Amino acid sequence: DGGITQSPKYLFRKEGQNVTLSCEQNLNHDAMYWYRQDPGQGLRLIYYSQIVNDFQKGDIAEGYSVSREKKESFPLTVTSAQKNPTAFYLCASSTGPRTTYEQYFGPGTRLTVT
Amino acid sequence: LAKTTQPISMDSYEGQEVNITCSHNNIATNDYITWYQQFPSQGPRFIIQGYKTKVTNEVASLFIPADRKSSTLSLPRVSLSDTAVYYCLVGDGENNDMRFGAGTRLTVKP
């Protein structure tokens, strides 16, 4: 089955530690995205990549980093510089620009930092 | 980027038609209108997208008036499983930009 996988579903870390969230897709999509969602709010864009080896900052990139070495993979690192990292993180992909193409979302990773 | 405004919440009963209206007064010529559905602790799911007039698929219809300053998502004969948050997004095609607002929380009652 084609789709997007995110792992793990739940992640717990101590404050001050970097943590990497995995996102893999087998849809052959060029574009991939990372969003953050806080309780009761909509999604906010962290980073996006329209092609391998290229990515751009979204609205809330501070404290996060990404890489896009393979078309299928777009890992997100939450660094210790991110002041409020506890949130629900969602990865998505699309064939083309997200404004005109359907985004396919993964199941999400819920990160808790204490 | 056009701002969208939609009701915070709506209630309905099983079997009824539900219409959720989204206002986007500053929509630009290149912008498309897209709706997503999200269940708790899951990623959003694409419902429908349109540019003008009416679009219909197997789950919903999208009505867009000629001035495109608003749009209405219509869900026919809702069931309990349609309880979710529905997001209206307007995409800036030129800059590949679109924003998720807080959405409309639809509760379907038996």
Short mmCIF file of C-alpha atoms in Angstrom, two decimals:
data_model
loop_
_atom_site.label_atom_id
_atom_site.label_comp_id
_atom_site.label_asym_id
_atom_site.label_seq_id
_atom_site.Cartn_x
_atom_site.Cartn_y
_atom_site.Cartn_z
CA ASP A 1 0.00 0.00 0.00
CA GLY A 2 1.23 3.47 -0.81
CA GLY A 3 1.35 6.06 1.87
CA ILE A 4 3.30 8.02 4.43
CA THR A 5 4.75 6.53 7.57
CA GLN A 6 5.89 8.41 10.61
CA SER A 7 7.68 6.88 13.52
CA PRO A 8 7.44 6.64 16.36
CA LYS A 9 3.80 7.45 17.20
CA TYR A 10 4.76 8.71 20.67
CA LEU A 11 8.13 10.11 21.67
CA PHE A 12 9.36 11.29 25.04
CA ARG A 13 12.52 13.29 25.57
CA LYS A 14 14.24 15.26 28.27
CA GLU A 15 14.68 18.98 27.83
CA GLY A 16 17.99 19.86 26.16
CA GLN A 17 18.12 16.79 23.95
CA ASN A 18 17.83 16.85 20.17
CA VAL A 19 15.34 14.41 18.70
CA THR A 20 14.75 13.27 15.11
CA LEU A 21 11.31 12.41 13.77
CA SER A 22 11.11 10.06 10.83
CA CYS A 23 8.94 10.54 7.72
CA GLU A 24 8.96 8.15 4.77
CA GLN A 25 6.71 8.07 1.70
CA ASN A 26 6.36 5.58 -1.15
CA LEU A 27 4.01 7.70 -3.23
CA ASN A 28 6.79 8.99 -5.49
CA HIS A 29 5.87 12.53 -4.52
CA ASP A 30 8.34 15.32 -5.13
CA ALA A 31 7.12 17.65 -2.37
CA MET A 32 7.20 16.93 1.36
CA TYR A 33 6.19 19.02 4.36
CA TRP A 34 6.45 19.14 8.12
CA TYR A 35 3.72 20.71 10.23
CA ARG A 36 3.27 21.27 13.91
CA GLN A 37 -0.12 21.21 15.64
CA ASP A 38 -0.82 22.43 19.15
CA PRO A 39 -4.02 21.55 21.04
CA GLY A 40 -7.13 23.16 19.57
CA GLN A 41 -5.21 24.87 16.80
CA GLY A 42 -4.62 24.42 13.13
CA LEU A 43 -1.43 23.19 11.52
CA ARG A 44 1.60 25.42 11.15
CA LEU A 45 4.26 24.81 8.52
CA ILE A 46 7.79 24.16 9.79
CA TYR A 47 9.73 23.23 6.65
CA TYR A 48 8.99 22.03 3.17
CA SER A 49 10.93 20.49 0.32
CA GLN A 50 9.87 20.58 -3.31
CA ILE A 51 12.71 18.43 -4.59
CA VAL A 52 15.58 16.30 -3.33
CA ASN A 53 18.48 18.23 -1.78
CA ASP A 54 16.41 21.39 -1.49
CA PHE A 55 14.17 22.69 1.30
CA GLN A 56 12.73 25.98 2.52
CA LYS A 57 11.73 27.36 5.89
CA GLY A 58 8.07 27.59 6.70
CA ASP A 59 6.36 29.88 9.19
CA ILE A 60 7.94 28.45 12.36
CA ALA A 61 11.34 26.99 11.38
CA GLU A 62 13.33 28.29 14.37
CA GLY A 63 14.67 25.45 16.49
CA TYR A 64 14.10 22.82 13.78
CA SER A 65 16.25 21.35 11.02
CA VAL A 66 15.56 19.01 8.09
CA SER A 67 17.33 17.13 5.35
CA ARG A 68 16.16 15.74 2.00
CA GLU A 69 18.83 13.37 0.76
CA LYS A 70 16.35 10.91 -0.73
CA LYS A 71 13.02 11.46 -2.43
CA GLU A 72 11.30 9.09 -0.02
CA SER A 73 12.60 10.53 3.23
CA PHE A 74 12.28 13.89 4.98
CA PRO A 75 13.42 13.64 8.63
CA LEU A 76 12.83 16.49 11.07
CA THR A 77 15.19 17.23 13.95
CA VAL A 78 13.79 19.12 16.91
CA THR A 79 16.77 20.80 18.49
CA SER A 80 17.29 22.02 22.03
CA ALA A 81 16.87 25.54 20.69
CA GLN A 82 13.15 24.95 20.16
CA LYS A 83 11.59 26.57 23.23
CA ASN A 84 8.26 24.71 23.26
CA PRO A 85 8.81 21.41 21.43
CA THR A 86 5.92 19.47 22.94
CA ALA A 87 3.37 19.12 20.12
CA PHE A 88 1.82 16.85 17.52
CA TYR A 89 4.03 16.68 14.41
CA LEU A 90 2.62 15.83 11.00
CA CYS A 91 4.45 15.02 7.80
CA ALA A 92 2.79 15.33 4.40
CA SER A 93 3.61 14.93 0.74
CA SER A 94 2.13 16.01 -2.57
CA THR A 95 2.73 15.51 -6.27
CA GLY A 96 3.07 19.21 -6.90
CA PRO A 97 2.48 22.54 -5.14
CA ARG A 98 0.29 22.09 -2.07
CA THR A 99 -1.93 24.95 -3.16
CA THR A 100 -3.25 23.00 -6.12
CA TYR A 101 -2.43 19.38 -5.30
CA GLU A 102 -3.81 17.13 -2.58
CA GLN A 103 -1.55 16.71 0.42
CA TYR A 104 -1.31 13.22 1.89
CA PHE A 105 -0.64 13.23 5.61
CA GLY A 106 1.04 10.68 7.82
CA PRO A 107 -0.40 9.50 11.16
CA GLY A 108 1.70 11.94 13.15
CA THR A 109 4.19 11.78 16.00
CA ARG A 110 3.24 13.14 19.39
CA LEU A 111 6.37 14.53 21.04
CA THR A 112 6.51 15.25 24.75
CA VAL A 113 9.52 17.02 26.21
CA THR A 114 9.86 17.31 29.98
CA LEU B 1 -2.31 35.49 1.32
CA ALA B 2 -6.08 35.48 1.68
CA LYS B 3 -7.33 35.07 5.24
CA THR B 4 -10.16 32.61 5.80
CA THR B 5 -12.94 32.85 8.36
CA GLN B 6 -15.18 29.94 9.28
CA PRO B 7 -17.41 29.11 12.25
CA ILE B 8 -15.63 27.69 15.26
CA SER B 9 -18.17 24.93 15.77
CA MET B 10 -21.38 23.45 14.40
CA ASP B 11 -23.78 20.79 15.57
CA SER B 12 -25.91 18.54 13.41
CA TYR B 13 -27.90 15.33 13.58
CA GLU B 14 -27.44 12.10 11.71
CA GLY B 15 -29.00 12.11 8.27
CA GLN B 16 -29.00 15.88 7.88
CA GLU B 17 -27.16 17.88 5.25
CA VAL B 18 -24.45 20.11 6.70
CA ASN B 19 -23.20 23.27 5.06
CA ILE B 20 -20.04 24.93 6.35
CA THR B 21 -19.33 28.35 4.91
CA CYS B 22 -15.89 29.88 4.67
CA SER B 23 -15.25 33.55 4.01
CA HIS B 24 -12.17 34.62 2.03
CA ASN B 25 -12.73 38.21 0.97
CA ASN B 26 -9.20 38.81 -0.30
CA ILE B 27 -8.91 35.76 -2.51
CA ALA B 28 -6.60 36.32 -5.48
CA THR B 29 -6.99 35.29 -9.08
CA ASN B 30 -4.55 32.39 -8.79
CA ASP B 31 -5.97 31.00 -5.54
CA TYR B 32 -7.71 27.65 -5.21
CA ILE B 33 -10.01 26.69 -2.33
CA THR B 34 -9.34 23.42 -0.54
CA TRP B 35 -11.07 21.63 2.33
CA TYR B 36 -9.55 19.07 4.67
CA GLN B 37 -11.07 16.90 7.39
CA GLN B 38 -9.21 15.94 10.56
CA PHE B 39 -10.11 13.39 13.22
CA PRO B 40 -8.47 13.59 16.67
CA SER B 41 -4.84 12.48 16.76
CA GLN B 42 -4.75 11.87 13.00
CA GLY B 43 -3.41 13.75 10.01
CA PRO B 44 -5.87 15.78 7.92
CA ARG B 45 -7.50 14.16 4.92
CA PHE B 46 -8.23 15.97 1.67
CA ILE B 47 -11.95 16.36 0.96
CA ILE B 48 -12.37 18.57 -2.06
CA GLN B 49 -10.84 21.43 -4.03
CA GLY B 50 -12.28 23.99 -6.39
CA TYR B 51 -11.65 27.22 -8.22
CA LYS B 52 -15.13 28.40 -9.19
CA THR B 53 -18.79 27.33 -9.49
CA LYS B 54 -19.49 23.85 -8.14
CA VAL B 55 -17.39 20.78 -7.59
CA THR B 56 -18.77 17.45 -6.47
CA ASN B 57 -17.11 14.19 -5.52
CA GLU B 58 -18.19 11.05 -3.75
CA VAL B 59 -18.12 12.60 -0.27
CA ALA B 60 -18.94 16.31 -0.62
CA SER B 61 -19.83 19.27 -2.78
CA LEU B 62 -18.14 22.64 -2.88
CA PHE B 63 -20.10 25.71 -3.93
CA ILE B 64 -18.19 28.83 -4.95
CA PRO B 65 -20.12 31.96 -6.00
CA ALA B 66 -19.03 34.07 -8.93
CA ASP B 67 -17.14 36.62 -6.79
CA ARG B 68 -15.26 33.77 -5.04
CA LYS B 69 -15.24 35.67 -1.73
CA SER B 70 -16.76 32.72 0.07
CA SER B 71 -17.26 29.00 -0.38
CA THR B 72 -19.55 26.40 1.13
CA LEU B 73 -18.69 22.81 1.85
CA SER B 74 -21.77 20.63 1.75
CA LEU B 75 -21.84 17.21 3.39
CA PRO B 76 -24.94 15.21 2.45
CA ARG B 77 -26.65 13.05 5.07
CA VAL B 78 -23.96 13.16 7.75
CA SER B 79 -23.31 10.26 10.11
CA LEU B 80 -21.66 10.09 13.52
CA SER B 81 -18.35 9.30 11.81
CA ASP B 82 -18.37 12.75 10.17
CA THR B 83 -17.67 14.32 13.55
CA ALA B 84 -14.35 16.04 12.94
CA VAL B 85 -12.64 19.37 12.38
CA TYR B 86 -13.01 20.81 8.88
CA TYR B 87 -10.46 23.25 7.51
CA CYS B 88 -10.97 25.70 4.68
CA LEU B 89 -7.76 26.79 2.98
CA VAL B 90 -7.09 29.27 0.25
CA GLY B 91 -3.88 28.63 -1.63
CA ASP B 92 -1.67 31.32 -3.04
CA GLY B 93 -0.74 29.57 -6.25
CA GLU B 94 1.92 32.09 -7.11
CA ASN B 95 3.87 31.63 -3.86
CA ASN B 96 2.81 28.08 -3.00
CA ASP B 97 1.48 29.35 0.31
CA MET B 98 -1.61 28.29 2.26
CA ARG B 99 -2.52 28.42 5.94
CA PHE B 100 -4.54 26.18 8.22
CA GLY B 101 -6.79 28.18 10.54
CA ALA B 102 -8.46 26.74 13.62
CA GLY B 103 -11.13 25.06 11.47
CA THR B 104 -14.77 24.23 12.20
CA ARG B 105 -15.46 21.55 14.74
CA LEU B 106 -18.50 19.62 13.51
CA THR B 107 -20.34 17.44 15.99
CA VAL B 108 -22.91 15.01 14.63
CA LYS B 109 -25.41 13.78 17.18
CA PRO B 110 -27.59 10.67 17.03
#
